[in-house]
GROMACS .gro file of C-alpha atoms in nm:
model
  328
    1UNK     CA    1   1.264   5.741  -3.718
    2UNK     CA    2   1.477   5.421  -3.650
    3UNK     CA    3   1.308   5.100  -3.613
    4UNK     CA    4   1.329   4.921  -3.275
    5UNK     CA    5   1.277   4.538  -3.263
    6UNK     CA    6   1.058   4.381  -3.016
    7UNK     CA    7   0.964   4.014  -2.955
    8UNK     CA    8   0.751   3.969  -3.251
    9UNK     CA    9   1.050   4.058  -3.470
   10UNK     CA   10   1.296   3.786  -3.273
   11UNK     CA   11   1.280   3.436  -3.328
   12UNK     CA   12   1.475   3.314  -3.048
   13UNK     CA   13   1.487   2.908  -3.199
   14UNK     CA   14   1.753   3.049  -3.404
   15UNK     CA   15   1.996   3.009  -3.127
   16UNK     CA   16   1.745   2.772  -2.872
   17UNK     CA   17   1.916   2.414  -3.013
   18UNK     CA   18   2.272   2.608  -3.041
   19UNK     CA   19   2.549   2.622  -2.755
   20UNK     CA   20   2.594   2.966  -2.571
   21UNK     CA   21   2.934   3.014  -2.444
   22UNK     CA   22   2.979   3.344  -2.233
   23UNK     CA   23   3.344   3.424  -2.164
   24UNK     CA   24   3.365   3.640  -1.785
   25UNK     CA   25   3.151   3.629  -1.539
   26UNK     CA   26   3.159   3.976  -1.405
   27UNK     CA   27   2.900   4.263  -1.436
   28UNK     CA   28   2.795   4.155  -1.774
   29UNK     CA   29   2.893   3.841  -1.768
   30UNK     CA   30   2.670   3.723  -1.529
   31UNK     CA   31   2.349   3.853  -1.662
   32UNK     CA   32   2.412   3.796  -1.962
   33UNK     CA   33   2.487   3.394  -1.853
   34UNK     CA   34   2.170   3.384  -1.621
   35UNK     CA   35   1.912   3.571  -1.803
   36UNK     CA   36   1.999   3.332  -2.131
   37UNK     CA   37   1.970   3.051  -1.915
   38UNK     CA   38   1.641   3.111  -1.765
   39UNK     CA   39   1.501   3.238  -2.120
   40UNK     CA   40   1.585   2.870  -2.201
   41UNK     CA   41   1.908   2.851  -2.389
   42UNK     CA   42   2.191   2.646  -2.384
   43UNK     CA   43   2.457   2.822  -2.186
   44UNK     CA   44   2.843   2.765  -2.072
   45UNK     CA   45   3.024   3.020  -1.883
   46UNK     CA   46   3.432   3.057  -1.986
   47UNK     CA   47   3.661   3.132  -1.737
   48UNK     CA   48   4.035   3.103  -1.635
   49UNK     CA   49   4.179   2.822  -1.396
   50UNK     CA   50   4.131   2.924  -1.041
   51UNK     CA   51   3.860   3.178  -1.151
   52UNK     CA   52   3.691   3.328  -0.788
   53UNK     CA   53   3.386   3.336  -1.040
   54UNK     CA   54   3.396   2.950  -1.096
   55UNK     CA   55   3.206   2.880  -0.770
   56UNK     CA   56   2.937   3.138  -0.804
   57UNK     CA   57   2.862   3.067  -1.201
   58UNK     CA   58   2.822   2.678  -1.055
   59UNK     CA   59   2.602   2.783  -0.741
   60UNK     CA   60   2.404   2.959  -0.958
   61UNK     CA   61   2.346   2.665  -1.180
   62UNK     CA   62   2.547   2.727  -1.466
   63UNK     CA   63   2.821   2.508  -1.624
   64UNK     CA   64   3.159   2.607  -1.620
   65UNK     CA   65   3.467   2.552  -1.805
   66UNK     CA   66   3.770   2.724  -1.904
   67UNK     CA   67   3.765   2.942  -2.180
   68UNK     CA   68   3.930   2.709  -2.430
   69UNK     CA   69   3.676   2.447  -2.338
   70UNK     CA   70   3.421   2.652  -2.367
   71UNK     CA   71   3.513   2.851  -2.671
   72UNK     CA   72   3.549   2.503  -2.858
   73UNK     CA   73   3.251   2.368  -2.759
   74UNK     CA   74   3.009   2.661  -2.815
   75UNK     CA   75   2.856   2.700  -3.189
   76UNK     CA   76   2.820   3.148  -3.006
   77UNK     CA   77   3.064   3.320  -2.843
   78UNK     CA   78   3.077   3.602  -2.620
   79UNK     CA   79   3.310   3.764  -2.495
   80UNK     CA   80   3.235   3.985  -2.198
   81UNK     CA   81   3.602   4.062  -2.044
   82UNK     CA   82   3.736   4.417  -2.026
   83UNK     CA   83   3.858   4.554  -2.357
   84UNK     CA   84   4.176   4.535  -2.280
   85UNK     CA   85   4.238   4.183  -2.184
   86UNK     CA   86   3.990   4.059  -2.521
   87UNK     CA   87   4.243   4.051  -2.783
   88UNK     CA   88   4.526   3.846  -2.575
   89UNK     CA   89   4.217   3.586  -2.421
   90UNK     CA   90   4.128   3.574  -2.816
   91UNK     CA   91   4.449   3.494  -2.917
   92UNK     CA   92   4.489   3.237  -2.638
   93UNK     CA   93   4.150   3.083  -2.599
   94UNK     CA   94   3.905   3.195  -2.850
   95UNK     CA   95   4.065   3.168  -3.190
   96UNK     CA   96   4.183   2.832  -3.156
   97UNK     CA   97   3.847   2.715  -3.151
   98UNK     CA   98   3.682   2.922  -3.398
   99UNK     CA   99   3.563   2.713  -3.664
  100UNK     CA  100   3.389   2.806  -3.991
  101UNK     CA  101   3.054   2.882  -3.930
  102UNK     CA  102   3.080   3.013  -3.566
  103UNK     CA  103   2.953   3.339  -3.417
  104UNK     CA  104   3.151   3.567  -3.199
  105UNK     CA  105   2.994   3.818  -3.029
  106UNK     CA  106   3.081   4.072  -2.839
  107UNK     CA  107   2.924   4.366  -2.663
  108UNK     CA  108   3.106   4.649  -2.698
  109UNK     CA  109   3.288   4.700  -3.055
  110UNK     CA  110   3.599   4.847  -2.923
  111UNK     CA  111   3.837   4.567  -3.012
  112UNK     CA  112   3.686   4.543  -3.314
  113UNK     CA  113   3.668   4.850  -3.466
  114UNK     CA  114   3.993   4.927  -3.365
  115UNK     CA  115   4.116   4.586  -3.533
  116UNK     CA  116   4.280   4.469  -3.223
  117UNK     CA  117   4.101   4.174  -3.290
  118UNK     CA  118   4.067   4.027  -3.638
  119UNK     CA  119   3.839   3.723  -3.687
  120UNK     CA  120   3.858   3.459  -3.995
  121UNK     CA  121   3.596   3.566  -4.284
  122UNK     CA  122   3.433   3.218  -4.247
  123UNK     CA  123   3.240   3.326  -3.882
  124UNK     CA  124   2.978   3.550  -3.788
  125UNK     CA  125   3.105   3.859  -3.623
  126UNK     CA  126   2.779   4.047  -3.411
  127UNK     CA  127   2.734   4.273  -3.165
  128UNK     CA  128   2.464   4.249  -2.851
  129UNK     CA  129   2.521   4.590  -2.653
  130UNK     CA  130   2.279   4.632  -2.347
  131UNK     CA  131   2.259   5.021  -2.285
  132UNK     CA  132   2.303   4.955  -1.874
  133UNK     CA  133   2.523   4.828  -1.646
  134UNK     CA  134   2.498   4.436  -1.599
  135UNK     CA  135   2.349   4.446  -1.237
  136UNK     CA  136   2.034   4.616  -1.438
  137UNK     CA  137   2.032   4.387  -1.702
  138UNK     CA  138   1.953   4.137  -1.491
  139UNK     CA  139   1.759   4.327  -1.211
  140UNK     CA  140   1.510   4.429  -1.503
  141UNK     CA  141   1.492   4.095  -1.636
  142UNK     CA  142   1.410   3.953  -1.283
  143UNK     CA  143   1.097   4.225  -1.273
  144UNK     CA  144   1.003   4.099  -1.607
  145UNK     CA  145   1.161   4.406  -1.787
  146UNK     CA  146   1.438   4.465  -2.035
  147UNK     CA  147   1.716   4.696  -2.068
  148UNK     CA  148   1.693   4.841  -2.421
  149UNK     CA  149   1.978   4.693  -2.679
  150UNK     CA  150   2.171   4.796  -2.965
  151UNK     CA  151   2.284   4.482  -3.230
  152UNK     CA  152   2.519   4.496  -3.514
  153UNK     CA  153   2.625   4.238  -3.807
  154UNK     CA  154   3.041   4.342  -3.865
  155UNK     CA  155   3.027   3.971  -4.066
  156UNK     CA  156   2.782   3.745  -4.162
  157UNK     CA  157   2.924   3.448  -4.278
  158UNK     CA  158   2.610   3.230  -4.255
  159UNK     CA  159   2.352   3.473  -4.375
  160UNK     CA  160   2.142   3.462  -4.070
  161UNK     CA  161   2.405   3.706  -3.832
  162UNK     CA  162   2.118   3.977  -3.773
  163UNK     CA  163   1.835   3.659  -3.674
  164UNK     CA  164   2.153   3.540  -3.372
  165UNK     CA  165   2.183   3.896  -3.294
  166UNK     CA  166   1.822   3.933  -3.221
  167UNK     CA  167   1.785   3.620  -3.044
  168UNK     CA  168   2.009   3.680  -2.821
  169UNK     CA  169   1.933   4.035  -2.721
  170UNK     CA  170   1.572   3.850  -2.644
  171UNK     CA  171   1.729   3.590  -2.457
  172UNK     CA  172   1.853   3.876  -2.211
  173UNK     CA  173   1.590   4.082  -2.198
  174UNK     CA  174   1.654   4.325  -2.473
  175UNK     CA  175   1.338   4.255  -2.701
  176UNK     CA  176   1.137   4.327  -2.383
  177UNK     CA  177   1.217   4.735  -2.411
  178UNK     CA  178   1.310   4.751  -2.767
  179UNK     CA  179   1.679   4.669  -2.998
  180UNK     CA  180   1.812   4.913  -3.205
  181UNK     CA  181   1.981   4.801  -3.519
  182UNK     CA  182   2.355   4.989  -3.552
  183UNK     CA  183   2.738   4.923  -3.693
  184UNK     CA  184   3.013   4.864  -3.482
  185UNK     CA  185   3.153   5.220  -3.588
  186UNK     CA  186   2.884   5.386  -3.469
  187UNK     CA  187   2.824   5.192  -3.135
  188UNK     CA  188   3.199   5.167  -3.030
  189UNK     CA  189   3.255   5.590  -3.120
  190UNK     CA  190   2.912   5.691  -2.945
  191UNK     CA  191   2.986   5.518  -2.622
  192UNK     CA  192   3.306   5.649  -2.593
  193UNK     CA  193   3.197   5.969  -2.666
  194UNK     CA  194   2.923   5.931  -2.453
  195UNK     CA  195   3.147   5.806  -2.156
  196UNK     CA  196   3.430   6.048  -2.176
  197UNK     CA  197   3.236   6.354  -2.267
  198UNK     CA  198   2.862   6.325  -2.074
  199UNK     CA  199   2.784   6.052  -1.905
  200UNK     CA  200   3.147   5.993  -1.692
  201UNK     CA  201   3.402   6.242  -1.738
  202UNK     CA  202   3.166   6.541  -1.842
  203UNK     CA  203   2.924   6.495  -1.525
  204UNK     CA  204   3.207   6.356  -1.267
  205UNK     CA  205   3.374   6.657  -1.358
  206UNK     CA  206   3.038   6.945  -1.341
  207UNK     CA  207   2.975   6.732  -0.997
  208UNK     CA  208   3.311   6.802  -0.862
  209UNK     CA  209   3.349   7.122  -0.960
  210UNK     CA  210   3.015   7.247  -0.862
  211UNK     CA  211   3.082   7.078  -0.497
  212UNK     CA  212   3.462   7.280  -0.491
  213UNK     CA  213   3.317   7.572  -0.601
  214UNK     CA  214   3.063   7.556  -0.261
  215UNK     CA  215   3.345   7.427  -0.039
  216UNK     CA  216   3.579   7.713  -0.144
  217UNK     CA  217   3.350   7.972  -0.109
  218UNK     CA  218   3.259   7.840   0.257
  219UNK     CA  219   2.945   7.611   0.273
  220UNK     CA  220   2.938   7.279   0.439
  221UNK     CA  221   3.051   7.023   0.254
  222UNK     CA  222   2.750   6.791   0.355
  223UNK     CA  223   2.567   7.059   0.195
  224UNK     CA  224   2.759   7.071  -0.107
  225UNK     CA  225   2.781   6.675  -0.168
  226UNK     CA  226   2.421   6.686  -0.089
  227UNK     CA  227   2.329   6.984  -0.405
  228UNK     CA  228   2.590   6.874  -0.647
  229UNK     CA  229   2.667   6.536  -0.596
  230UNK     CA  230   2.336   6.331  -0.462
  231UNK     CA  231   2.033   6.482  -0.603
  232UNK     CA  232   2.195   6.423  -0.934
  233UNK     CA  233   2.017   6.074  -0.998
  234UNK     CA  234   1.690   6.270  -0.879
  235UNK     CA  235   1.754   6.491  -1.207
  236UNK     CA  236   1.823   6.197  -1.402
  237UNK     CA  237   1.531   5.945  -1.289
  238UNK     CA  238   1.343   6.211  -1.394
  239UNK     CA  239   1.501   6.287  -1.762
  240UNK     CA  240   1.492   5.933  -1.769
  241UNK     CA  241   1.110   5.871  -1.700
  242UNK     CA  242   0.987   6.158  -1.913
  243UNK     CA  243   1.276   6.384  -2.084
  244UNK     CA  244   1.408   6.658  -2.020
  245UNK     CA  245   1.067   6.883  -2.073
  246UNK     CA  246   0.914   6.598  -1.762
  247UNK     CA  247   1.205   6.682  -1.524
  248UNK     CA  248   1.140   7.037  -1.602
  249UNK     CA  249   0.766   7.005  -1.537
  250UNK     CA  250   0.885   6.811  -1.186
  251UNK     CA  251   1.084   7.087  -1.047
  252UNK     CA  252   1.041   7.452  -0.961
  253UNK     CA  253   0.974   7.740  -1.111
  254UNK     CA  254   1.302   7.848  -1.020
  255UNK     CA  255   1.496   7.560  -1.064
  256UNK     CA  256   1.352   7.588  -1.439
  257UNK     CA  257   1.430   7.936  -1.489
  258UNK     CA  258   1.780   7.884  -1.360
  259UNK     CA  259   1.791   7.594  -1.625
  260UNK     CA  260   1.709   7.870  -1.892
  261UNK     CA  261   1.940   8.120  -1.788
  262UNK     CA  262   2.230   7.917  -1.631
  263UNK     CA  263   2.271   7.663  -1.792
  264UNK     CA  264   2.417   7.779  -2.139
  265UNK     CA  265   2.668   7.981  -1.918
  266UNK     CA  266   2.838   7.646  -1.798
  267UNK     CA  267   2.858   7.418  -2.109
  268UNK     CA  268   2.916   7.721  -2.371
  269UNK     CA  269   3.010   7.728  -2.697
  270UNK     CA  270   3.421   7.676  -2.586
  271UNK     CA  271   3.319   7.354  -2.422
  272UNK     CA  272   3.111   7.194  -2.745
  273UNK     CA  273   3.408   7.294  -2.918
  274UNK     CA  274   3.582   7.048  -2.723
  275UNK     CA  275   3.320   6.799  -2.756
  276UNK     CA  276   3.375   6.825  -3.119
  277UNK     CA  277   3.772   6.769  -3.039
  278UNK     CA  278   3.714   6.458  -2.786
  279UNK     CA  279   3.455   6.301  -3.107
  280UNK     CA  280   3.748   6.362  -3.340
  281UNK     CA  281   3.977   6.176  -3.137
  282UNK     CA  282   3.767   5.892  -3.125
  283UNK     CA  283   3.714   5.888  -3.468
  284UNK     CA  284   4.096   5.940  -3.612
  285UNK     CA  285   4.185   5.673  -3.348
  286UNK     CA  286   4.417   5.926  -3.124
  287UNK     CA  287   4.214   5.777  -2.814
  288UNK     CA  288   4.227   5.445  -2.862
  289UNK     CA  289   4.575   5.459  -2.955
  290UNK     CA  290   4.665   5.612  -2.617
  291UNK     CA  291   4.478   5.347  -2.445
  292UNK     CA  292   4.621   5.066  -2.556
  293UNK     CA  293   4.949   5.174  -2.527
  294UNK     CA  294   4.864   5.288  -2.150
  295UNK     CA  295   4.783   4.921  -2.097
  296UNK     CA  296   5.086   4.814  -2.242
  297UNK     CA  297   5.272   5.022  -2.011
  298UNK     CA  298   5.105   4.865  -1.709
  299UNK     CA  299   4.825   5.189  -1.669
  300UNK     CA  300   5.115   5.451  -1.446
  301UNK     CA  301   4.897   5.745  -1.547
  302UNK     CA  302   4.569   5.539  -1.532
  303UNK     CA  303   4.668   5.367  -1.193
  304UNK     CA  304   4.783   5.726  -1.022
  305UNK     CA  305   4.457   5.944  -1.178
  306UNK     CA  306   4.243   5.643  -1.029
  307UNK     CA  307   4.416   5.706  -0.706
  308UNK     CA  308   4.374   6.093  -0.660
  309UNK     CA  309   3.994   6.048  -0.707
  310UNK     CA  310   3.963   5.817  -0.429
  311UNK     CA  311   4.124   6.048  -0.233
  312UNK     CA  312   3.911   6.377  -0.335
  313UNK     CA  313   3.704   6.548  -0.020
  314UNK     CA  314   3.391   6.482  -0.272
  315UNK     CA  315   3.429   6.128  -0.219
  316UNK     CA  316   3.542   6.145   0.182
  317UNK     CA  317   3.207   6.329   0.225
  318UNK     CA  318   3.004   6.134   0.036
  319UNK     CA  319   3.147   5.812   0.180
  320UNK     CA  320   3.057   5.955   0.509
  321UNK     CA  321   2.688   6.046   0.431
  322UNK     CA  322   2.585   5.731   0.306
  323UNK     CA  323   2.735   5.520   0.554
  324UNK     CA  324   2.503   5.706   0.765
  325UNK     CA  325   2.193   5.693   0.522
  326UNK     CA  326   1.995   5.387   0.688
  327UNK     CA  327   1.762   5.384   0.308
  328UNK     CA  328   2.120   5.246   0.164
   0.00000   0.00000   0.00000
């Protein structure tokens, strides 16, 4: 079994006397910048000239400076914008400050993997990946919890890449529930996979298909968003707590057998063979390929798919049932 790293295994002076600079202040960004600050590290936050974000990083009693600033004055950092605006704010802002010795981290190993981004041999390249949005990486650190944390060493330059790594995934939190050690191969092709296959497009698209199929054959839609749509986090809080065997144990007899019986018939032997397609196309490159040339192309089939979802019924209805949940 893999070993996870707690605090005992983190010495977080490694990076304590050293100058944090987080680049973004968005859903990562600002959990990562706020949870290192109140474990006691030194922290900047990089952002652009007339950043909306400036204000609220200073409110919340960060400094601020622009990314070049930043990047130059900072001995770590992190860069926590989308994917696809990294390697142009690298070129622009990071690189020229990244002096021998340095560590650049990211949290997702996209760009790098990929080589869209290609640091000197004479820095640290790491990787601090929370496994949760940013909102719970800080939410849980607030409640004196941690989101569990994958780190990776793609360069050490100073021999001491995997103690940084640690320290910082302790300075957020991570130590708290446990960091598993991985490569930036592995990480960057089992999110994706993860995203496109399960955990995004495989259950947007079971959700939406179950609610159709109830629509079409005549039921309310209420009652459709309500079975297919919002009782899914039930399920999962449930998985989540205890496995799968725990939300089985939590749910009915017939729910369970339905499980048994049902279940295979959906996701069958046709759809892991696609599975095994998507993973290859991850692997080969074939995806990443098409998204960075979909960026380059200013996103047309990216911008219109985003806009059909809005519009689906599934989302209509569900806008219109929570608006009238008073618990939300």
């Amino acid at each position: 079994m893999a070993k996870l790293f707690y605090a005992k295994d983190c010495n977080e002076d490694v990076l304590k006397s050293k100058q944090i600079a987080i680049i973004g202040y968005g859903s990562q960004g600002h959990a990562h910048a706020l949870n290192l600050h109140e474990s006691g590290f030194n922290v900047i936050v990089g952002l652009y000239d007339g950043s909306p974000s400036w204000k609220k990083a200073e409110d919340a009693g960060l400094k601020v400076m622009t990314a070049k600033d930043a990047a130059a004055a900072a001995d770590l950092i992190m860069i926590l914008v989308n994917d696809e605006k990294q390697p142009t704010l690298y070129k622009e802002s990071i690189e020229p400050g990244l002096t021998a010795g340095k560590t650049l981290a990211f949290a997702h190993g996209f760009n790098i993997h990929y080589k869209q981004i290609e640091p000197p041999k004479d820095v640290n390249v790491i990787m601090i990946a929370p496994k949760g949005p940013g909102h719970t990486v800080r939410s849980e650190y607030e409640a004196g919890k941690g989101v569990p944390c994958l780190i990776a060493v793609y360069q050490d330059a100073t021999g001491n890449a995997k103690d940084i790594a640690l320290a910082y995934a302790a300075g957020i939190g991570g130590a708290r529930a446990g960091i598993l050690e991985t490569t930036f191969k592995e990480e960057t092709e089992t999110d994706l996979f993860g995203e496109q296959a399960v955990l995004c497009g495989g259950v947007s698209e079971l959700m939406k298909a179950g609610f159709e199929t109830l629509v079409e054959a005549g039921y309310q839609p209420e009652s459709a968003y309500f079975e297919c749509v919002h009782e899914m986090k039930l399920i999962i809080d449930l998985v989540n707590k205890g496995g799968l065997n725990f939300m089985r144990h939590s749910i009915s007899d017939t729910a369970e057998y339905g499980d048994y019986s049902i279940g295979q018939r959906i996701i069958t032997d046709e759809t892991k063979k696609e599975m095994k397609k998507v993973l290859s196309e991850i692997q080969d490159g074939t995806f990443a390929k098409n998204w960075i040339a979909e960026n380059k192309n200013n996103r047309p089939t990216f911008t219109d798919r985003r806009k059909k979802e809005q519009e689906l019924q599934v989302e209509t209805v569900g806008k219109d049932l929570r608006d009238q949940m008073i618990w939300n």
